[in-house]
Coordinates of C-alpha atoms and ligand atoms in Angstrom, one line a residue:
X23 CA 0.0 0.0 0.0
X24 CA 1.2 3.4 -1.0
X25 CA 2.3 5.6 2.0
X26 CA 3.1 2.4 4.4
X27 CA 6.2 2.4 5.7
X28 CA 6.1 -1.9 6.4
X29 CA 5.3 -2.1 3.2
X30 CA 8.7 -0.3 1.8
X31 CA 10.1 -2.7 3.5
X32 CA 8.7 -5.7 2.4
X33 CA 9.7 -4.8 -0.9
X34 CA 13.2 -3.0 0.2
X35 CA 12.4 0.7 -0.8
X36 CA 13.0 1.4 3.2
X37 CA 16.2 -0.8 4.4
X38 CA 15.8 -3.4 7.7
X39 CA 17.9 -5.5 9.7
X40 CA 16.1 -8.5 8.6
X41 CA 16.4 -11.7 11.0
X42 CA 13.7 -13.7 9.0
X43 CA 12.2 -13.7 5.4
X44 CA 9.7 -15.6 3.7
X45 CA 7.3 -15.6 1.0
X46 CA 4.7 -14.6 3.4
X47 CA 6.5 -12.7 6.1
X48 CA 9.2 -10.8 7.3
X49 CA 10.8 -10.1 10.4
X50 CA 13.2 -7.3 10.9
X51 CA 14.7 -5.2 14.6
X52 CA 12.6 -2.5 15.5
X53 CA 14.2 1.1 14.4
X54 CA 13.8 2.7 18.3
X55 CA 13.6 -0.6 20.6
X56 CA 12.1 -0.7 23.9
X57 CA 13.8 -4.0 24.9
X58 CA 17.6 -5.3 24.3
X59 CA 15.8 -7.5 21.9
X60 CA 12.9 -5.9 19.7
X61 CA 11.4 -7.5 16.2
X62 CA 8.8 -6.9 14.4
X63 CA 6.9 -9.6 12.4
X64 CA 5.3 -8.8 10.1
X65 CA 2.9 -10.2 6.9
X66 CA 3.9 -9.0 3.7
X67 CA -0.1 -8.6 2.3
X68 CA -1.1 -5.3 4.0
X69 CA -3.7 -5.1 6.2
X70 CA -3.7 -3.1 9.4
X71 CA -6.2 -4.7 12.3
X72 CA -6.8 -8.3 13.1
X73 CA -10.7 -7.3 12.8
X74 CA -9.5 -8.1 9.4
X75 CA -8.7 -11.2 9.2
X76 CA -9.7 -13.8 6.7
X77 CA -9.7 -17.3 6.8
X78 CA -6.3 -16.9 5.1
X79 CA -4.8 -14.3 7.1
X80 CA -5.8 -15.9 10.3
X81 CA -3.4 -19.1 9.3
X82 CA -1.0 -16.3 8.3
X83 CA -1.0 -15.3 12.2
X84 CA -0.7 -18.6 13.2
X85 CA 2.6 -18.9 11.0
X86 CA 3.7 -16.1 12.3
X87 CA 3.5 -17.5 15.7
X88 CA 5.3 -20.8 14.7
X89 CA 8.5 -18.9 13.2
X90 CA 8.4 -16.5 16.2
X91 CA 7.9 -19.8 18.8
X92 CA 10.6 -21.9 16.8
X93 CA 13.4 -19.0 16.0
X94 CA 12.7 -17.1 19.7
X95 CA 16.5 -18.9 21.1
X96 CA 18.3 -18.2 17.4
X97 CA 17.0 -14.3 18.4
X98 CA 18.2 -14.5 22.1
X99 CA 15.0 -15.0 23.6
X100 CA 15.7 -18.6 24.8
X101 CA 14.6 -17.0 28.5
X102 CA 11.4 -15.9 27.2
X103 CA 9.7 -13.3 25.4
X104 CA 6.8 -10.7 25.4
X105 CA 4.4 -10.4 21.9
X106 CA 2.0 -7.0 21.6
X107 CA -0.1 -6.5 18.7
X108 CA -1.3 -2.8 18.9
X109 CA -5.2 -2.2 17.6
X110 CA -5.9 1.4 16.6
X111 CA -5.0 4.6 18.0
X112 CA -6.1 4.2 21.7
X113 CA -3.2 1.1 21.9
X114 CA -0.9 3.1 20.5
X115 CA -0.4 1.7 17.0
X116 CA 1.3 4.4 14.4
X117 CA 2.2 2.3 11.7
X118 CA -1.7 0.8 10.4
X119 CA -0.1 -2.6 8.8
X120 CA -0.4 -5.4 11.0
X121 CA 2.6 -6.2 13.0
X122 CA 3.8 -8.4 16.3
X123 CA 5.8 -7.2 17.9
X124 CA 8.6 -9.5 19.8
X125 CA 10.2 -8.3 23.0
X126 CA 12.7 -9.5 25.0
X127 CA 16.7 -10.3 25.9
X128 CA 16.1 -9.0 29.4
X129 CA 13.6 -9.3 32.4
X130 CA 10.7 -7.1 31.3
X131 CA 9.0 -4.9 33.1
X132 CA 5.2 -4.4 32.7
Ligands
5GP210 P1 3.1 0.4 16.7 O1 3.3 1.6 17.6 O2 2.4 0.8 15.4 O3 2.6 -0.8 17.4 O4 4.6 0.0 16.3 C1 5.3 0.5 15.2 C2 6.8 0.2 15.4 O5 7.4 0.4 14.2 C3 7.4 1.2 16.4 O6 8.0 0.4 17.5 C4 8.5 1.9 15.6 O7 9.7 2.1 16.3 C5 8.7 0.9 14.4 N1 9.1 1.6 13.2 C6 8.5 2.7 12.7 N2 9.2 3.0 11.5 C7 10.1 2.1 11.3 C8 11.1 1.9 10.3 O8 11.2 2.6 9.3 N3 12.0 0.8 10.5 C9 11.9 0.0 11.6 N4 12.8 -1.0 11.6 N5 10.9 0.1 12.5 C10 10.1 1.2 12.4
ZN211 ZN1 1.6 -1.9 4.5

């Protein structure tokens, strides 16, 4: 979508530290991270809330879990890990393309 800046860089037009790439996703670092570890994962169709979801996207999600669950130690997160999926302004979400994201590397506070 024109104007999204996830989308630039699912197709490269905006450059990312990409840990993970697929033909369905991407994860990349977060440009200002709140944790010592902090991806983002992300589809590569654009869409923005999960009130959206098709029958497709919804498997989507759950892929996105299983690379997230199964490359969590490769990241550094073999000590665990926080995901937070932002819906809409009140939650804070500024970039309107759906995105996990994946904190950790550290004890987290709340
Ligand atoms: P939201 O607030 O929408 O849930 O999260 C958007 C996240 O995207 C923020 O944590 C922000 O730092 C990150 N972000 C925004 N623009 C860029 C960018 O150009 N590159 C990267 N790697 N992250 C970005
Ligand atoms: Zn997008």
């Amino acid at each position: 979508m024109e104007n999204c800046v996830f989308c630039k860089i699912v197709t490269g037009e905006i450059p990312s530290a990409k840990v993970y790439e697929d033909g369905e996703m991407l994860v990349f670092k977060d440009i200002e991270p709140k944790a010592s570890v902090h991806l983002l994962c992300v589809p590569k169709e654009h869409f923005a809330l999960l009130a959206e979801l098709t029958p497709a996207r919804t498997a989507l999600v759950g892929r996105m879990l299983n690379v997230i669950a199964s490359h969590a130690a490769a990241w550094g997160l073999s000590d665990g890990y926080r995901l937070v999926v932002n819906q809409g302004e009140s939650a804070g979400q500024t970039v309107h393309h759906l995105h996990i994201h994946v904190l950790g590397g550290e004890k987290l506070g709340w």
